[in-house]
mmCIF file of C-alpha atoms in Angstrom:
data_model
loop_
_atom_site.group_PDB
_atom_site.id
_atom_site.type_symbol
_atom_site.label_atom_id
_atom_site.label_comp_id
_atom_site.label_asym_id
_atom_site.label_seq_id
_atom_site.Cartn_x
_atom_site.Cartn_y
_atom_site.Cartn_z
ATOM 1 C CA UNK A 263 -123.431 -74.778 31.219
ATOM 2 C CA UNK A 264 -121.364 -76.435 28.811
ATOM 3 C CA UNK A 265 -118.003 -75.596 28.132
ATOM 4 C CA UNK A 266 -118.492 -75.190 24.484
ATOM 5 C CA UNK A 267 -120.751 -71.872 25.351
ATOM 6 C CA UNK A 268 -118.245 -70.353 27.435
ATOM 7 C CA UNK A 269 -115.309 -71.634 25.456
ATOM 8 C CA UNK A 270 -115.555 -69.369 21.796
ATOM 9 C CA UNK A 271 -112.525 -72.148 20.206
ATOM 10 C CA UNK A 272 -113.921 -74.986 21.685
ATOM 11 C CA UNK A 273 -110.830 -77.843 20.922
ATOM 12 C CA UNK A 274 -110.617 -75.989 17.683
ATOM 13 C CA UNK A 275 -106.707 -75.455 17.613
ATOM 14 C CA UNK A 276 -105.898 -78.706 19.175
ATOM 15 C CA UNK A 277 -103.725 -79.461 15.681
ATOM 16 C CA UNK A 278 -101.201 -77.383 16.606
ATOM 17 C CA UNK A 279 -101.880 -76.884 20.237
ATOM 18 C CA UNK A 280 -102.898 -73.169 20.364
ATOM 19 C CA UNK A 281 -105.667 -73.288 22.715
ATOM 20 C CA UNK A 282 -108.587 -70.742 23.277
ATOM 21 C CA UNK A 283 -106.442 -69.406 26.344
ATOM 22 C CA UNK A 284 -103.671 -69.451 24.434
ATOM 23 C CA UNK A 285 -105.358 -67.441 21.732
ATOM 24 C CA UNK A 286 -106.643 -64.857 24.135
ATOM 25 C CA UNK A 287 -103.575 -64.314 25.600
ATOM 26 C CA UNK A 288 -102.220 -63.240 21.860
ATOM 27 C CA UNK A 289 -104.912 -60.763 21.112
ATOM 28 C CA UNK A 290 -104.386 -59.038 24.358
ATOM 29 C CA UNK A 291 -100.902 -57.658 22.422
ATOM 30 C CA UNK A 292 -103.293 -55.944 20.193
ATOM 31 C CA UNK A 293 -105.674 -52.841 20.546
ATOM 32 C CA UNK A 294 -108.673 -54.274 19.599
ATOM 33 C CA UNK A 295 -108.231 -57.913 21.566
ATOM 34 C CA UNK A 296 -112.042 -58.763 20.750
ATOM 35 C CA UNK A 297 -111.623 -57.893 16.985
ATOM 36 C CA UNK A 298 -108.767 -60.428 16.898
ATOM 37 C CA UNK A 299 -110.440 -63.149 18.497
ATOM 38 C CA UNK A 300 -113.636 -62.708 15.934
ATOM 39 C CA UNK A 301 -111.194 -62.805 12.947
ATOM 40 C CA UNK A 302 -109.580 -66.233 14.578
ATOM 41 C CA UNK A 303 -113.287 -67.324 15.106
ATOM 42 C CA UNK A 304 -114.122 -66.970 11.151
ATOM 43 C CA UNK A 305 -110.541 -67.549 9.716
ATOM 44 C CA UNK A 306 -108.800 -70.027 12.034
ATOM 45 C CA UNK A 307 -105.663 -70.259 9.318
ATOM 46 C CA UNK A 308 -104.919 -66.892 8.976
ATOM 47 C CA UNK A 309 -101.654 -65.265 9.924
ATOM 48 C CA UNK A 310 -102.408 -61.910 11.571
ATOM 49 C CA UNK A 311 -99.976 -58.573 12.497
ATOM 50 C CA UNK A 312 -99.647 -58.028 16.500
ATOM 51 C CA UNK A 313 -97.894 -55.405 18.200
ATOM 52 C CA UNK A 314 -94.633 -56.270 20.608
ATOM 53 C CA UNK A 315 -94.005 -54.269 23.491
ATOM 54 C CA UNK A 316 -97.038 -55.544 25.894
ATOM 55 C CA UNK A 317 -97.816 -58.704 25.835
ATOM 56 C CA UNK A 318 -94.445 -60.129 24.439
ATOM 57 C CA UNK A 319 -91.333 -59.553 22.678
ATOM 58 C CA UNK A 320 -89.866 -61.643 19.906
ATOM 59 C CA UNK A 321 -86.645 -62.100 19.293
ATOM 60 C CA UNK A 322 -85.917 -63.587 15.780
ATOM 61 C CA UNK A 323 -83.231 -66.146 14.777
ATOM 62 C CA UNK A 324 -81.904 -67.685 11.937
ATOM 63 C CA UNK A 325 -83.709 -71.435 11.862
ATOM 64 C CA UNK A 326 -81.112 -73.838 12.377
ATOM 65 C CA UNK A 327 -79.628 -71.204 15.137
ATOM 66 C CA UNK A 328 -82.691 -70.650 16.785
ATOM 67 C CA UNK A 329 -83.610 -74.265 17.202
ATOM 68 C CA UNK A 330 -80.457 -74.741 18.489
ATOM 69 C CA UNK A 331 -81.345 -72.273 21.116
ATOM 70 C CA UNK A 332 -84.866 -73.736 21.570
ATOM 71 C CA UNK A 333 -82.883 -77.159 21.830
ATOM 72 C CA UNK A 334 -80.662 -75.959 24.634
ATOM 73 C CA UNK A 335 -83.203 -74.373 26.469
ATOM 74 C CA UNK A 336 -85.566 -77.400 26.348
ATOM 75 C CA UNK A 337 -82.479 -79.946 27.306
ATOM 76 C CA UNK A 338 -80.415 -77.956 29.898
ATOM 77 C CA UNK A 339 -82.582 -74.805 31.156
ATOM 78 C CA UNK A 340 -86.247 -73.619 32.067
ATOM 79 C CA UNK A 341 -87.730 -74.487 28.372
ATOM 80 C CA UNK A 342 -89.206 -71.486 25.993
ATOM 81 C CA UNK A 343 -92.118 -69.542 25.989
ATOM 82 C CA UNK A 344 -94.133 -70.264 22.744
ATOM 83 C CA UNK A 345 -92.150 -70.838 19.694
ATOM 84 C CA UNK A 346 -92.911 -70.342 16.175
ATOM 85 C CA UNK A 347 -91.114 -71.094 12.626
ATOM 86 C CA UNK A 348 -92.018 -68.153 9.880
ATOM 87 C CA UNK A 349 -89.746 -67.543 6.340
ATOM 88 C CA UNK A 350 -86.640 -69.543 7.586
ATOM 89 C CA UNK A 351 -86.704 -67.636 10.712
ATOM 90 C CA UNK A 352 -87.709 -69.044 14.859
ATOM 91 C CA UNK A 353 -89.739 -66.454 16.564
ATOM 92 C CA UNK A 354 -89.179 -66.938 20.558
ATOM 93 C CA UNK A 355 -91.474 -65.166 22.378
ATOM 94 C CA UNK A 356 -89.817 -63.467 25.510
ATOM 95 C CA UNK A 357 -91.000 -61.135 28.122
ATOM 96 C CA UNK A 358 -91.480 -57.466 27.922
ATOM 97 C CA UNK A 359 -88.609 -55.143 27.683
ATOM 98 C CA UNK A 360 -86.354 -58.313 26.500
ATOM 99 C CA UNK A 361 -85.765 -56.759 22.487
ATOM 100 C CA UNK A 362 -84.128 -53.651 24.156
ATOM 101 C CA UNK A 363 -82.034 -55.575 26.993
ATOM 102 C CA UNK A 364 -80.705 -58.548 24.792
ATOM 103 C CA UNK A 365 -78.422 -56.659 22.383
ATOM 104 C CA UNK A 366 -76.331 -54.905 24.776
ATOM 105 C CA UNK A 367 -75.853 -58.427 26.850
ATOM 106 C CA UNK A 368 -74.790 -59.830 23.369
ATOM 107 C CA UNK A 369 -72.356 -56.998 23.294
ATOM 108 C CA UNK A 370 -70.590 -57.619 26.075
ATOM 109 C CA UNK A 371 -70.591 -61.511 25.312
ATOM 110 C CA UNK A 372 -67.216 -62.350 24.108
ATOM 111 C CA UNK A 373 -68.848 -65.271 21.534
ATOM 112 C CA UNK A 374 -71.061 -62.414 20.257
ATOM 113 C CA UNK A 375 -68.595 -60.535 19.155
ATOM 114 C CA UNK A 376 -66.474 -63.613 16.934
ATOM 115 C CA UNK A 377 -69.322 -64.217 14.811
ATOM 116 C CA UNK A 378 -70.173 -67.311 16.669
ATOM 117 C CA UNK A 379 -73.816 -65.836 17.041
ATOM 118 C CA UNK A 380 -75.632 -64.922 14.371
ATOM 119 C CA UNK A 381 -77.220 -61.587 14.482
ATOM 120 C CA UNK A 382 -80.582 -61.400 16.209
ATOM 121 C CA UNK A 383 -83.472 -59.478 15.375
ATOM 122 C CA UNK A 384 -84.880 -58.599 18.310
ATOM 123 C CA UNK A 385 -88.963 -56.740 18.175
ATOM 124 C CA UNK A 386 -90.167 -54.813 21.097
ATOM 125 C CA UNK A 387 -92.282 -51.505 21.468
ATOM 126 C CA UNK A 388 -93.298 -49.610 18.221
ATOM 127 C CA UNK A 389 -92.920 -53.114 16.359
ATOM 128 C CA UNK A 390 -94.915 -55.957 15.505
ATOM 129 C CA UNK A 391 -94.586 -59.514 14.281
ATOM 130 C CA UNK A 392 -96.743 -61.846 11.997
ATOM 131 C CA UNK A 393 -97.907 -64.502 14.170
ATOM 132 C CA UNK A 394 -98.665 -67.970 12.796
ATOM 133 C CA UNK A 395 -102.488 -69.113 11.912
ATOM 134 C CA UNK A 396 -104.453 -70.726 14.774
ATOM 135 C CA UNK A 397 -105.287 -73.769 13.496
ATOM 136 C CA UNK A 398 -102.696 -75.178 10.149
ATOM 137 C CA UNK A 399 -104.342 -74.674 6.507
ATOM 138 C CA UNK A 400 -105.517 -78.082 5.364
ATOM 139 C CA UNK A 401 -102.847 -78.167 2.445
ATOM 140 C CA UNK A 402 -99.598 -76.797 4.361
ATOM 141 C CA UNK A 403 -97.289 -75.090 2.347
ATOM 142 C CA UNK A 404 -93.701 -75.346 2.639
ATOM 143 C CA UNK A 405 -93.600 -71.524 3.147
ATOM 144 C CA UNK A 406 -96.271 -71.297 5.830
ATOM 145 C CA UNK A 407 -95.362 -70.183 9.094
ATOM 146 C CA UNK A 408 -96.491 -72.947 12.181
ATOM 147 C CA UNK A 409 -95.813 -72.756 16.234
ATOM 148 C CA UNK A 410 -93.390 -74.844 17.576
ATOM 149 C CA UNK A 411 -94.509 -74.481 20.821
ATOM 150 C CA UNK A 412 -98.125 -72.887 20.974
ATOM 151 C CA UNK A 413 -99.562 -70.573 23.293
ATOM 152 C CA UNK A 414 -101.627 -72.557 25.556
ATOM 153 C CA UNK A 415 -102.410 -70.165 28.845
ATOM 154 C CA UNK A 416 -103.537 -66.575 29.431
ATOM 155 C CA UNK A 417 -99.777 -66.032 31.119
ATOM 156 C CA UNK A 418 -97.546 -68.190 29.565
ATOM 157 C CA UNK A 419 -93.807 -67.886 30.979
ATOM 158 C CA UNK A 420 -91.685 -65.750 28.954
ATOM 159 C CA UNK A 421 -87.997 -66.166 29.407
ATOM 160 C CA UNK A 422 -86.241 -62.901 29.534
ATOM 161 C CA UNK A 423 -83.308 -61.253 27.941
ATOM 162 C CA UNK A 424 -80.727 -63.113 30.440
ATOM 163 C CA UNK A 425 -82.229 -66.461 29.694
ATOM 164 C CA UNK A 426 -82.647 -65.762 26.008
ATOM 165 C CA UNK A 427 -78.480 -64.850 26.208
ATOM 166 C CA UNK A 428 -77.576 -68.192 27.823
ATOM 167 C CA UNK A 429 -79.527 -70.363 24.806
ATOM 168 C CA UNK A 430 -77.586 -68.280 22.046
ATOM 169 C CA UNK A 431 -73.881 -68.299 24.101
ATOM 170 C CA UNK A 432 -74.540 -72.401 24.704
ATOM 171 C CA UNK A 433 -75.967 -73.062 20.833
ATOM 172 C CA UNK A 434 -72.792 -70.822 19.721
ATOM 173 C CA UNK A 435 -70.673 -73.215 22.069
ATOM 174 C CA UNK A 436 -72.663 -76.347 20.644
ATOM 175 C CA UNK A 437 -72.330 -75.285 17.131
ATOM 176 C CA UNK A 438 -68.630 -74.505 17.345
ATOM 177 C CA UNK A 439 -66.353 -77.818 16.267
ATOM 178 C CA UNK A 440 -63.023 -78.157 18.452
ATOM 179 C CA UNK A 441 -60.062 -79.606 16.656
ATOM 180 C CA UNK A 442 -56.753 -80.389 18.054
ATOM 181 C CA UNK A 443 -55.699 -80.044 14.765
ATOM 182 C CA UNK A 444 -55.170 -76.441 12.432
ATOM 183 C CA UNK A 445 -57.121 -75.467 9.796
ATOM 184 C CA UNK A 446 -55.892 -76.855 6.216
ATOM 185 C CA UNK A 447 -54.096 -74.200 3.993
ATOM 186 C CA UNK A 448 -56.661 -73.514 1.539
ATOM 187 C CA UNK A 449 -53.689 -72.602 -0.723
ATOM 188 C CA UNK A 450 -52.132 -76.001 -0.146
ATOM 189 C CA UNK A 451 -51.454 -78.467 -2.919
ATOM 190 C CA UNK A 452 -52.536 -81.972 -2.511
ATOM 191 C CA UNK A 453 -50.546 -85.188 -3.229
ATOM 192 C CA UNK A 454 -51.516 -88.888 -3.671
ATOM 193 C CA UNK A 455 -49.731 -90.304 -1.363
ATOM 194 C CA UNK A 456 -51.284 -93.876 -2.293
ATOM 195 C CA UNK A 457 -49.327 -93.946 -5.423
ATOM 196 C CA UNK A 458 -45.423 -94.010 -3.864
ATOM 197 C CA UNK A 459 -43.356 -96.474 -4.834
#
């Protein structure tokens, strides 16, 4: 039997590495998996709505913050679970129960609490996120949403709220600019010292 029979995406979603499995594995978050997969199968480039809560959490960054965290925990950790970019924001996918864990460890983070970290939004039972297209529409739009690091197995590793704290305290830490010297008085004047005599 060949494996385009049993495979319903066969190499499909290679663009943007999403992968049949990795597709499945998405429309198990949802109640109606099967319905999911046939919408995929006649609209590869659309967005669709899942649930959090089963399957996955999300917890939602700021861009430049959350690939910072994707950064750090690609470079010095146990890498991400699958990534995505939507509306100036990085979905990370993380493991159940992570969106109500991960605030309260933020709380008691002493970086958390200076500003350091920018507030994350973090989506777990009773919510749901819009999860990027499949397969990338032929004429990308800046605005369209795209995986950073697709969904390629049935049980991809999720990191959890723990692992999810480490990325934000270490891009804080990264982000942060040490100076031996003190901040400039925004009230100060400022002299030419080039033109003394």
């Amino acid at each position: 039997m060949s494996s385009e029979r049993n495979d319903p995406f066969p190499d499909r979603f290679d663009v943007c590495g999403v992968t049949s499995d990795g597709a499945a594995w998405l429309a198990s978050a949802g109640t109606y998996p099967r319905s999911t997969l046939a919408l995929w199968e006649e609209r590869p480039t659309a967005p669709v709505v899942l649930p959090c809560g089963s399957a996955f959490d999300v917890v939602s960054a700021p861009a430049v913050f959350g690939r910072r965290m994707v950064d750090r925990l690609w470079e010095e950790g146990p890498g991400s679970g699958p990534v995505a970019a939507l509306r100036g924001r990085m979905l990370l996918f993380a493991a159940p129960g992570t969106a109500q864990r991960l605030p309260s460890l933020l709380g008691w983070e002493e970086i958390g609490r200076t500003g350091a970290i920018p507030p994350l939004l973090c989506h777990g039972n009773g919510d749901a996120v819009t999860v990027p297209a499949l397969r990338a529409p032929a004429a990308p739009t800046s605005g369209d949403s795209r995986w950073l690091v697709a969904p390629d197995t049935r049980h991809p590793w999720l990191p959890g709220p723990e692992i999810l704290l480490w990325a934000a305290v270490r891009a804080a830490r990264a982000a942060v600019r040490i100076s031996i010297f003190p901040p400039a008085d925004q009230d100060a004047k400022v002299y030419d010292v080039s033109r003394r005599r």
